[in-house]
Coordinates of C-alpha atoms and ligand atoms in Angstrom, one line a residue:
X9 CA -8.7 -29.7 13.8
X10 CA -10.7 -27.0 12.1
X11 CA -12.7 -28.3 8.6
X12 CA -12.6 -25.3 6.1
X13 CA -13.9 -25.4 2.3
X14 CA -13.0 -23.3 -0.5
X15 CA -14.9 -23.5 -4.0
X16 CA -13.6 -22.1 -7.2
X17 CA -15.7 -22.5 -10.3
X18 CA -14.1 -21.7 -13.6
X19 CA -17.7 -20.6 -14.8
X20 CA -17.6 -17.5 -13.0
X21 CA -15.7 -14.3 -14.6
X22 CA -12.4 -13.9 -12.5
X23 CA -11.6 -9.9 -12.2
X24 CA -8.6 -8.6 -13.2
X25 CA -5.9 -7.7 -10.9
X26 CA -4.4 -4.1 -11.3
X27 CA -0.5 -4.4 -11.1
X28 CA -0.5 -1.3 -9.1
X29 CA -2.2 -3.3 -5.7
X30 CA 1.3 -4.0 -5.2
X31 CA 2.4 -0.5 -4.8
X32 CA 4.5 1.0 -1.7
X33 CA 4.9 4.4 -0.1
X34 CA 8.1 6.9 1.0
X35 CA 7.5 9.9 2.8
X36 CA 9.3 12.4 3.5
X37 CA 9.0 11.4 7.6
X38 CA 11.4 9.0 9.8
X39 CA 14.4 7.5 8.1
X40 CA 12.4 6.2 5.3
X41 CA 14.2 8.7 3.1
X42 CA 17.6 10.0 4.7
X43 CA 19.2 6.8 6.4
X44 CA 16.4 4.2 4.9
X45 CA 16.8 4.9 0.8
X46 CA 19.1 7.6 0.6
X47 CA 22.4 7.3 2.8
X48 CA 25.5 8.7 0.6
X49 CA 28.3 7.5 3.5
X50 CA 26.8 4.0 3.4
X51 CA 29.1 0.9 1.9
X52 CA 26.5 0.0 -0.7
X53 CA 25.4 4.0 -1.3
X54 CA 26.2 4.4 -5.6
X55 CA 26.9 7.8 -6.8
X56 CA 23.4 9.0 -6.4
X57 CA 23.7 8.4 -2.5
X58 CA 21.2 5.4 -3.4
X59 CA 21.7 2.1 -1.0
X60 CA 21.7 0.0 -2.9
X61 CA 21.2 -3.3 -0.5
X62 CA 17.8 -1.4 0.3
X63 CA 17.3 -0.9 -3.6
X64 CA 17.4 -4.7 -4.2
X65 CA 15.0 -5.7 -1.7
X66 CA 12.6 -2.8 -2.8
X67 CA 12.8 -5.0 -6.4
X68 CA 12.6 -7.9 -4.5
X69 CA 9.4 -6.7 -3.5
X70 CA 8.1 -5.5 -7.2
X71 CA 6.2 -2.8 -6.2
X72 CA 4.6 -1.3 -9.2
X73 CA 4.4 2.4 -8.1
X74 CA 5.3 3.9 -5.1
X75 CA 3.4 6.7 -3.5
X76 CA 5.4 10.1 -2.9
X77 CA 6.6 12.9 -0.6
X78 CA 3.7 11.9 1.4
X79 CA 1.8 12.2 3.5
X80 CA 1.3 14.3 6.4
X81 CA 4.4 15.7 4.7
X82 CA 3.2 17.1 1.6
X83 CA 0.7 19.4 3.3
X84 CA 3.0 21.8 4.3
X85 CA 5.8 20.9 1.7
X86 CA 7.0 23.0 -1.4
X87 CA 8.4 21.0 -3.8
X88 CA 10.6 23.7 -5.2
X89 CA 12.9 23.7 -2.0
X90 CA 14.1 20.0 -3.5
X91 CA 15.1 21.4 -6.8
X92 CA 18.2 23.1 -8.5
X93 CA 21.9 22.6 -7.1
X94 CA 21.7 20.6 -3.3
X95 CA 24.0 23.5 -2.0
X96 CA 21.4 26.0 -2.2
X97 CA 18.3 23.9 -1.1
X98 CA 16.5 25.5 2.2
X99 CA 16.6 23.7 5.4
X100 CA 12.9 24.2 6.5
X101 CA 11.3 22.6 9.4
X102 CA 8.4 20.1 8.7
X103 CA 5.4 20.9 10.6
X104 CA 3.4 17.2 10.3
X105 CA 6.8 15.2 12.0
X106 CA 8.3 17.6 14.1
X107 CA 11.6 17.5 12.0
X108 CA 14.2 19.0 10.1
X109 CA 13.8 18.7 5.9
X110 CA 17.3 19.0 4.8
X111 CA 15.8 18.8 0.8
X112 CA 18.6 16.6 0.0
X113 CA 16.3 14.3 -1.8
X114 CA 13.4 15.8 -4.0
X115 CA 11.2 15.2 -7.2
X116 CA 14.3 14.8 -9.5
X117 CA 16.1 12.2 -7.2
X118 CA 13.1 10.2 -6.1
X119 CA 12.4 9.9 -9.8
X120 CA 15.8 8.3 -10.1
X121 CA 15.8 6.4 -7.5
X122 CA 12.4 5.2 -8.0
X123 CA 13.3 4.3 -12.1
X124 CA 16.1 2.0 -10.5
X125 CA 13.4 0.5 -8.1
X126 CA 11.5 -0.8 -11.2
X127 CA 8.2 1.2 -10.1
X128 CA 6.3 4.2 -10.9
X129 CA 5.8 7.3 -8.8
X130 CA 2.4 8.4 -8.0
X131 CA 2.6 12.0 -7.0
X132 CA 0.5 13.8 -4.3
X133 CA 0.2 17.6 -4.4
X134 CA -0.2 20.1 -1.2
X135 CA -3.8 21.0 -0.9
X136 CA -3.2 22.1 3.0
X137 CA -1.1 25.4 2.9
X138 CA -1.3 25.2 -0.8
X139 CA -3.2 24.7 -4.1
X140 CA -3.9 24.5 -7.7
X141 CA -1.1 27.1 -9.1
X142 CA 1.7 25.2 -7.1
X143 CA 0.0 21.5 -8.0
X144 CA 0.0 22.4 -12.2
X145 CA 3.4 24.0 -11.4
X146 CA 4.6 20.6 -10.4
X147 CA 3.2 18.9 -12.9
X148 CA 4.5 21.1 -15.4
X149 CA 8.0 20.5 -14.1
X150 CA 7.8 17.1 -13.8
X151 CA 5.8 15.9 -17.0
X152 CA 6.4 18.9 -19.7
X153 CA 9.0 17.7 -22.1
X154 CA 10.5 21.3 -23.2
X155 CA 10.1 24.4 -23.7
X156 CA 7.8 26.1 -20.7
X157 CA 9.2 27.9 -17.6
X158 CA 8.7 24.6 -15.3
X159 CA 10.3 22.0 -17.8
X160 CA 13.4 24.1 -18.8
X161 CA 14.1 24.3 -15.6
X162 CA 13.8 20.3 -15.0
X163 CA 16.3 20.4 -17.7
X164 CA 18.4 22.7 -16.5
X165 CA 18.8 20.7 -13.7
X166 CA 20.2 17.4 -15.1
X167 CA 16.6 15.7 -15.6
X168 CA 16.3 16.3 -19.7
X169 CA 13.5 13.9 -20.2
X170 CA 10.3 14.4 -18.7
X171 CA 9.8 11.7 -15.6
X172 CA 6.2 10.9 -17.1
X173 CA 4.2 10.7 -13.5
X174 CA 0.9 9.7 -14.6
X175 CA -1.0 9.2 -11.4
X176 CA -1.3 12.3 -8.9
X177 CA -3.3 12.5 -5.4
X178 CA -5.0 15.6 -4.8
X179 CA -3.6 15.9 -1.7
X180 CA -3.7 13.8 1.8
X181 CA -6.2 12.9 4.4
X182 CA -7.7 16.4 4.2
X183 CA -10.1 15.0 6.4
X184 CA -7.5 14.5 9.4
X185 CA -7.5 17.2 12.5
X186 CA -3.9 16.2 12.5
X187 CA -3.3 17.4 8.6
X188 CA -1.8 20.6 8.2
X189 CA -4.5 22.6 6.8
X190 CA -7.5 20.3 7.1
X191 CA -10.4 21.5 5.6
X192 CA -14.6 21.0 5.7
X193 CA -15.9 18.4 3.5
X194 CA -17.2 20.8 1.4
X195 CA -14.1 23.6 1.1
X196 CA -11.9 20.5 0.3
X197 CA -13.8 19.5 -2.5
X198 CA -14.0 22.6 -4.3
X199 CA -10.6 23.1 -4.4
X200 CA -9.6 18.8 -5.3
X201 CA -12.3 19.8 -7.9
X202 CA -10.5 22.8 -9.4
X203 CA -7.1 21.2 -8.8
X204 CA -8.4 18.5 -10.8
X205 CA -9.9 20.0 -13.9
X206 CA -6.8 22.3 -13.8
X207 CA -4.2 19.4 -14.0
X208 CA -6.4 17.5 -16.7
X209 CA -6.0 20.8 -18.8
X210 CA -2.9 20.1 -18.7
X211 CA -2.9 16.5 -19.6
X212 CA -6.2 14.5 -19.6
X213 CA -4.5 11.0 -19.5
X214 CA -3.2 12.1 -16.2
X215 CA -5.1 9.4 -13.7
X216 CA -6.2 11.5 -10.3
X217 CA -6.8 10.4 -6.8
X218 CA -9.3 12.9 -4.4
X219 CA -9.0 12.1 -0.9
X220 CA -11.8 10.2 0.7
X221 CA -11.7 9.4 4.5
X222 CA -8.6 8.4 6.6
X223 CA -10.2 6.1 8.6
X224 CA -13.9 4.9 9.2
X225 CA -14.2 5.7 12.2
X226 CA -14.0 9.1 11.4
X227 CA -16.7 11.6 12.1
X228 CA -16.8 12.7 8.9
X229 CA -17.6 9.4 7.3
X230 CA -19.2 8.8 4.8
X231 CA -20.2 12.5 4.2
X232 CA -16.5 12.8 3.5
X233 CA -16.9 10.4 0.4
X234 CA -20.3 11.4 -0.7
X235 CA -19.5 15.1 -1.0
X236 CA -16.1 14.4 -2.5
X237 CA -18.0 11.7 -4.9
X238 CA -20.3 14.5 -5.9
X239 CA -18.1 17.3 -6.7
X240 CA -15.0 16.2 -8.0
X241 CA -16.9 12.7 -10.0
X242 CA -16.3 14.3 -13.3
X243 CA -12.6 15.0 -12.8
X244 CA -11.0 12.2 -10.5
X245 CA -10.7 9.0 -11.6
X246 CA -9.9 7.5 -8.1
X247 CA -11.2 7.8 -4.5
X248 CA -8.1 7.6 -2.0
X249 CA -9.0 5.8 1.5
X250 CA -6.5 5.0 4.1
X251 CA -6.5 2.1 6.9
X252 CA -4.3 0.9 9.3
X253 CA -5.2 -1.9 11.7
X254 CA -4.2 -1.3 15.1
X255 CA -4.1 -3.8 17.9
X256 CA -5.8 -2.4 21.3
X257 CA -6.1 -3.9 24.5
X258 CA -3.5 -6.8 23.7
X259 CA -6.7 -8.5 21.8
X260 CA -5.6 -10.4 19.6
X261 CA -8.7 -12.0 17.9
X262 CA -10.0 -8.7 17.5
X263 CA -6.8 -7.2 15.5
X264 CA -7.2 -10.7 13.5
X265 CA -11.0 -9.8 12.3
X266 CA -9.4 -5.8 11.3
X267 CA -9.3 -7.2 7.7
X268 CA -13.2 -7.8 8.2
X269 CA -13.2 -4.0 9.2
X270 CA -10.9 -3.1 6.2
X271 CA -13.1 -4.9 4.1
X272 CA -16.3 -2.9 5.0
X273 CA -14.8 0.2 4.4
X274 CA -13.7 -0.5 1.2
X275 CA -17.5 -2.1 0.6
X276 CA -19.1 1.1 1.7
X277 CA -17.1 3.4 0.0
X278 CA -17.5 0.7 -3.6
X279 CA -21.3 1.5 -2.7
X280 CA -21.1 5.2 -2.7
X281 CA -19.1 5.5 -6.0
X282 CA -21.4 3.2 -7.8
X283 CA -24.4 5.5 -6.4
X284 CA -22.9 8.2 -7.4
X285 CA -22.1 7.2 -11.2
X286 CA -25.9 6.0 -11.0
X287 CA -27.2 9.3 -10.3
X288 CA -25.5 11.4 -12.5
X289 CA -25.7 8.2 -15.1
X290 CA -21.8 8.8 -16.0
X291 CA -20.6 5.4 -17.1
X292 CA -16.7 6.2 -16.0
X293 CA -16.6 4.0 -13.2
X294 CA -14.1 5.8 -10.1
X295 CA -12.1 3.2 -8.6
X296 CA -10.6 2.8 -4.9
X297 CA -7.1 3.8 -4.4
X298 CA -5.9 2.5 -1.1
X299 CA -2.6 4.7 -1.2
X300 CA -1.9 4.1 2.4
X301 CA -2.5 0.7 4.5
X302 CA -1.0 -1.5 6.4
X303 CA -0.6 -2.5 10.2
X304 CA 0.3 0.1 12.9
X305 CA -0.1 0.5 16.3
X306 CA 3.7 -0.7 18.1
X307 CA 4.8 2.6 18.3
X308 CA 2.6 5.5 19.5
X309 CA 4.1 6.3 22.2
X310 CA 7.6 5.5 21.3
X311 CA 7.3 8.7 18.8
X312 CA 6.1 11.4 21.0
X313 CA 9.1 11.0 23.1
X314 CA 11.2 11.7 19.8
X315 CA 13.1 15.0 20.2
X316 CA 11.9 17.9 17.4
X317 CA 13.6 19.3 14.1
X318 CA 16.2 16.7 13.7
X319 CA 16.6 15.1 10.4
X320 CA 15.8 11.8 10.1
X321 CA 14.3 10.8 13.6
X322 CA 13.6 6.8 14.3
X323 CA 10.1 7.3 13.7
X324 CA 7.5 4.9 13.5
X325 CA 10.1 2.3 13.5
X326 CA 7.8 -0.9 13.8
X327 CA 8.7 -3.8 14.8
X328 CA 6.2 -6.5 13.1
X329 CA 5.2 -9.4 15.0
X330 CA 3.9 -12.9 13.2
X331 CA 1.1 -12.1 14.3
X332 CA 1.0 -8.7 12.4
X333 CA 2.1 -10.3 9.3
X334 CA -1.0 -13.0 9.2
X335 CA -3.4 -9.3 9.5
X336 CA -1.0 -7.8 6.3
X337 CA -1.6 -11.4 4.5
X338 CA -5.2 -10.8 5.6
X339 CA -5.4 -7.3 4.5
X340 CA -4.3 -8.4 0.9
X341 CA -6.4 -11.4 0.5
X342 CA -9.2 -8.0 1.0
X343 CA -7.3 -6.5 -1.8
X344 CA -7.5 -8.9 -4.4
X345 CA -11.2 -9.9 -3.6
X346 CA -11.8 -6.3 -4.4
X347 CA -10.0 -6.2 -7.0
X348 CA -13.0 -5.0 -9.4
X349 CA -12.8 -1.9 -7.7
X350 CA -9.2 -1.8 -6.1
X351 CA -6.5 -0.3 -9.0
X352 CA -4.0 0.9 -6.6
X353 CA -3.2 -0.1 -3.0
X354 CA 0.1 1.4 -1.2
X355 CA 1.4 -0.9 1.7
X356 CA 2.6 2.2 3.9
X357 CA 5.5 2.2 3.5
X358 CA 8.7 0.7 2.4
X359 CA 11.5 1.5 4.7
X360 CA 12.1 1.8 8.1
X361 CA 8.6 3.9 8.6
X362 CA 6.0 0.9 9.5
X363 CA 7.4 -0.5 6.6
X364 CA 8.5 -4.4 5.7
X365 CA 12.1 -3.1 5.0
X366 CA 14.6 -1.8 8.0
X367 CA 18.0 -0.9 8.0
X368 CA 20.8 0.3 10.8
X369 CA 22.8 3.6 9.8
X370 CA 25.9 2.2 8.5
X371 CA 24.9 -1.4 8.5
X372 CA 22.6 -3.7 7.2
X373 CA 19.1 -4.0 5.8
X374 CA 16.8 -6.7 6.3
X375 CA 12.9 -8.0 5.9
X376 CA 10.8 -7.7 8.6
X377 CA 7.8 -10.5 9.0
X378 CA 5.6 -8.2 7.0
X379 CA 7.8 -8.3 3.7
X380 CA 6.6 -11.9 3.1
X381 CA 3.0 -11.9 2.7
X382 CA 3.4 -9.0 0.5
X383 CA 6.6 -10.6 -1.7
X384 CA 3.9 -13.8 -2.0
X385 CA 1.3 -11.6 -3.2
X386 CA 3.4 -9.4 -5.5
X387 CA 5.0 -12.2 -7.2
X388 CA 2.1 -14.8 -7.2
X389 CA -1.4 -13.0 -7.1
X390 CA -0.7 -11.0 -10.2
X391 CA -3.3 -12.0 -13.5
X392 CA -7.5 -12.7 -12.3
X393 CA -9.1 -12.8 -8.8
X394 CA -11.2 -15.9 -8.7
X395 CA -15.0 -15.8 -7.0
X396 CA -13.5 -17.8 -4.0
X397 CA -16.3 -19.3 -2.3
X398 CA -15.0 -20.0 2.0
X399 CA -17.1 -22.5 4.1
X400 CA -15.6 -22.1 7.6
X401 CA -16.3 -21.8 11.0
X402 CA -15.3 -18.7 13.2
X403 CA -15.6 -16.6 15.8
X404 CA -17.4 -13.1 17.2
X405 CA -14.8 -10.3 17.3
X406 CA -15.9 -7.5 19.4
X407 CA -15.8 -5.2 16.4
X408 CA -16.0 -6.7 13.2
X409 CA -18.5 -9.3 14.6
X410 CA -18.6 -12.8 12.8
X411 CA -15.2 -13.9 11.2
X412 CA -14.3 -17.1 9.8
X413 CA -11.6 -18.9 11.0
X414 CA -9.7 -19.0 7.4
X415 CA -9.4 -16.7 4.8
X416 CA -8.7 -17.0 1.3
X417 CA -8.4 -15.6 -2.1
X418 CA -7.2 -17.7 -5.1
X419 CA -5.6 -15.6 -8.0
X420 CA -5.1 -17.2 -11.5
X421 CA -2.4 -16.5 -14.1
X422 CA -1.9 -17.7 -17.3
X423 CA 1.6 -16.5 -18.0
X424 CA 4.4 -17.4 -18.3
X425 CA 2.9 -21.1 -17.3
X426 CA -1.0 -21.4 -16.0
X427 CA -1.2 -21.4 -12.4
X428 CA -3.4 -20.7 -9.4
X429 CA -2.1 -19.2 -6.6
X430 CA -4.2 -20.0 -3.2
X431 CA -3.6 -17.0 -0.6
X432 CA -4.6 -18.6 2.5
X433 CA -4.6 -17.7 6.7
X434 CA -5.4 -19.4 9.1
X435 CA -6.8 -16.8 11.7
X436 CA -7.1 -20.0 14.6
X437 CA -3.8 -19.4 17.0
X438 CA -3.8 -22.6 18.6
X439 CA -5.3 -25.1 15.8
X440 CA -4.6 -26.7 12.3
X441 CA -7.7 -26.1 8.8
X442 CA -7.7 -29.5 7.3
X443 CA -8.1 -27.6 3.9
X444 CA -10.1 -29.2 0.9
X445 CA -10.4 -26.7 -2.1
X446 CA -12.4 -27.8 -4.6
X447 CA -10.9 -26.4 -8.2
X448 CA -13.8 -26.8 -10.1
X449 CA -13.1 -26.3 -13.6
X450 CA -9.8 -25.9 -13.3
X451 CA -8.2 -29.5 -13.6
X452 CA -5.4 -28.9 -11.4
X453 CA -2.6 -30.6 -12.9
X454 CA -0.4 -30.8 -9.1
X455 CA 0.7 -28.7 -6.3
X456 CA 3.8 -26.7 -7.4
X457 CA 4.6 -25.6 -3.7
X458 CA 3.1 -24.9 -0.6
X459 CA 5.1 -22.2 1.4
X460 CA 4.1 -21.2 4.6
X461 CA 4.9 -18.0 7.1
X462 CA 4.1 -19.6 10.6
X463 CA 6.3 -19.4 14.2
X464 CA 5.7 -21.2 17.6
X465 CA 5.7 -17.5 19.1
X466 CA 2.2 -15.2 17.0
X467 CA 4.9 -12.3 18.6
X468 CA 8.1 -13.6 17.1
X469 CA 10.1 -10.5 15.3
X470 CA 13.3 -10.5 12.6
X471 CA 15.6 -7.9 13.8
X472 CA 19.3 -6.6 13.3
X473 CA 20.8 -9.7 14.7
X474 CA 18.3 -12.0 13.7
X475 CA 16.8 -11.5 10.4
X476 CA 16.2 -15.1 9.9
X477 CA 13.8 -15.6 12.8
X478 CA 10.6 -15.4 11.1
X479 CA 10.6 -16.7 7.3
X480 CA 8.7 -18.6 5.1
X481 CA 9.4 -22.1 4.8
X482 CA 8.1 -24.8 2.1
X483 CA 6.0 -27.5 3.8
X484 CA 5.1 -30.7 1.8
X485 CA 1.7 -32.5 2.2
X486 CA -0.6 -30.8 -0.5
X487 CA -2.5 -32.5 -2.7
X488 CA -4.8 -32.9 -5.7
X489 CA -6.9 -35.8 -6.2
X490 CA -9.3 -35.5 -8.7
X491 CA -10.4 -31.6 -8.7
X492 CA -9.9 -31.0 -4.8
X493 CA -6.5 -29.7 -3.1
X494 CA -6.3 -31.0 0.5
X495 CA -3.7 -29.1 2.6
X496 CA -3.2 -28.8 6.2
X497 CA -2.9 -25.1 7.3
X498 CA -0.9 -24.4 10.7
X499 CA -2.4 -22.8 13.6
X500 CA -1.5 -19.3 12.9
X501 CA -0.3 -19.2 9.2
X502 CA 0.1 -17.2 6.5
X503 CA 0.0 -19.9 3.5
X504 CA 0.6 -19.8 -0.7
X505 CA -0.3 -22.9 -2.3
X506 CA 0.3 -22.9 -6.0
X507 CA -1.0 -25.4 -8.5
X508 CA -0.2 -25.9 -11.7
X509 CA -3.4 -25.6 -13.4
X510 CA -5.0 -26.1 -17.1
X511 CA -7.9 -23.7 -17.3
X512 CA -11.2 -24.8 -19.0
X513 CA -12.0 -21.5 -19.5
X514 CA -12.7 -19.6 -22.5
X515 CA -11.6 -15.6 -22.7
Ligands
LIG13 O1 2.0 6.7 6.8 C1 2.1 7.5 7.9 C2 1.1 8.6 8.0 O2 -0.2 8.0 8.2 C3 0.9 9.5 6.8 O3 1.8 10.5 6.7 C4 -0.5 10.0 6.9 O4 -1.1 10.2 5.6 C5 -1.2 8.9 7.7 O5 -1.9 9.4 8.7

């Protein structure tokens, strides 16, 4: 059995966690939109054309805002093809899937859909074929309240009250050969930086996300950042990276330590913003917006066999694994240790595209292994992100290089009872963590629950006709003497132990 330590001290300053880390992403790609939320012939559709069996696990979930068209999508999509009466909407073909955009849902209908989702939309503009006219255009339409060309149209077309989007991307993953329209480091900045003061002429509350890189590994990287940093620092207010950990080579203690990769991006690119605010001495600090992560890597090859200009294709249908759910778990424990610089984070994305919820045409909807470390963290690592202090032993990962065999975040909130929340993987596939945390400081008052996300099989799935297969189960055992928790952690386990805790500290 593994020995691991964990050391809170209610001395140190927690940070804040932003309630938009829990935030989500449809895109106009797959069936996350037609035949994932929006299916009008289906038994639970409502009059919108809504399902609304996928509508209540989206507010199972509680994601906060919800990223929107996309995307690869947006780069080549114009928004006014999805307003005005649904008869006359353009079929046009989308150039970053391969399919057919039937505009039945656009900016009027997501904005309902995502009010009865509970979350806010943040809205990306197309800066590949398009640019700042078309972005304050949109803008206009969707935020004026009355009385300009853009609004009165809204209006006109059943939305009379403004939808009130107050977070916008400038675009997405500009960097990418793949994006419609990629541009230089440089050419892309000028125009996010134009774009940018443009749109806060319009509204300087707005909150604006420039692109920074897709991935690390890119080329590009960090110029990307730097030159975006240095351009557009005055007007953005957020940087957006992207990651997706992929699993190669069947290794699976590699794709274990990705979170360690994740988590060195996300340090780099903290680096480079707080250079940048250094040199220019502006005390606006620009924050990470990680509009697009998650796991991906199942179905590659799967989606170049998919036929061209249908609507709706089974794309990136992902089928998450155990395994894959420990690297999510993972992947937000990052979050909220970053959560000084982290304000929005976007598990990509919701439905049926690599996405924690799935549904069959016609049928039913259910949570794949991935919708559980992100329900735990949604509901339970909301309030501050404690300095969380991990003695462990671990392993080399070809990549990342030294990883510990746990990881582990504790979150603290005060309302509506005092509680920590201890976020907690074990990373080891074959053996238990004999867990001691000690909660000094916080006089743990008992163990509220322990739940636990574990299987015999790391590459055990939920599917159609067995949604049950992988879910979390409560496990007894934890306890508190004096100030330390002792818990035993399963070989391969995603683990939430909450304590009911009376805080020493002072505000
Ligand atoms: O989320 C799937 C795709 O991944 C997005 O469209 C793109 O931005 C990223 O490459």
């Amino acid at each position: 059995m593994i020995q691991a330590r964990v050391t809170l001290d209610a001395a140190l300053a927690g940070q804040p966690v932003d309630d938009r880390l829990f935030g989500g992403f449809i895109e106009h790609l797959g069936r996350a939109v037609y035949g994932g939320i929006y299916e009008p012939g289906h038994p639970t559709a409502d009059a919108d054309g809504f399902r609304a069996d996928v509508l209540d696990l989206v507010r199972e979930l509680k994601p906060s805002i919800v990223r929107y068209p996309g995307g690869n999508f947006v780069s080549s999509y114009r928004w006014e093809d999805g307003i005005g009466p649904i008869e006359n909407r353009p079929k046009r073909l989308d150039l970053a899937w391969g399919s057919l955009e039937p505009n039945l849902v656009g900016v009027n209908e997501f904005a309902r859909w995502a009010r009865k989702a509970g979350a806010d939309v943040m809205m990306a503009v197309n800066l590949g074929t398009r640019g700042l006219e078309d972005a304050v255009d949109l803008a206009e339409y969707c935020n004026h309240p009355a009385g300009s060309h853009w609004s009165d149209l809204r209006r006109s077309y059943g939305a009379a009250e403004p939808h009130g989007f107050k977070v916008w991307c400038l675009g997405n993953e500009m960097d990418g050969s793949w994006q419609v329209g990629q541009k230089s480091a440089e050419a892309y900045a000028r125009l996010a930086r134009e774009t940018a003061k443009a749109l806060k002429q319009f509204d300087s509350s707005l909150e604006l996300a420039a692109c920074g890189s897709s991935h690390p590994g890119l080329p590009t990287f960090p110029h990307w950042d730097e030159t975006v940093l240095a351009e557009c620092g005055r007007y953005i207010d957020l940087i957006s990276l992207h990651y997706y950990a992929r699993k190669q080579n069947n290794d699976a203690a590699s794709f274990m330590a990705e979170p360690a990769r994740f988590e060195r991006f996300i340090q780099i690119v903290e680096r480079l913003a707080d250079a940048e605010a250094a040199k220019t001495g502006r005390k606006k600090k620009i924050g990470l917006s990680l509009d697009e992560w998650n796991v991906w890597y199942h179905t590659d090859a799967a989606d170049r066999r998919d036929p061209p200009w249908t609507v709706g294709p089974a794309l990136l249908e992902e089928r998450y694994t155990l395994e894959d759910a420990l690297v999510v778990g993972s992947m937000l424990i990052v979050l909220l240790r970053h959560a000084a610089s982290v304000r929005i984070a976007c598990l990509a994305q919701l439905v049926n595209v690599i996405a924690p919820i799935m549904t069959a045409p016609g049928g039913t909807a259910w949570r794949q292994t991935t919708f559980y470390p992100f329900l735990h963290a949604s509901l339970y690592g909301r309030g501050e992100a404690l300095e969380t202090v991990i003695e462990s032993t671990g392993y080399e990962a070809r990549e990342a290089g030294p990883v510990n065999w746990l990881d582990a975040v504790a979150v603290e909130r005060r309302a509506p009872e005092s509680e920590i929340a201890l976020f907690a993987v074990n990373r080891h596939p074959a053996e238990q963590i004999e867990l001691t945390a000690r909660l000094g400081g916080f006089p743990g008052s008992g163990v509220i629950e322990h739940i636990v996300l574990s299987h015999s099989d790391p590459l055990a799935v939920n599917d159609r006709d067995k949604p049950g297969r992988v879910v979390p189960v409560k496990v007894t055992g934890a306890k508190i003497e004096k100030d330390t928790l002792s818990a035993i952690l399963a070989p391969y386990s995603w683990n939430v132990i909450r304590i009911r805790a009376k805080t020493a500290r002072k505000r």
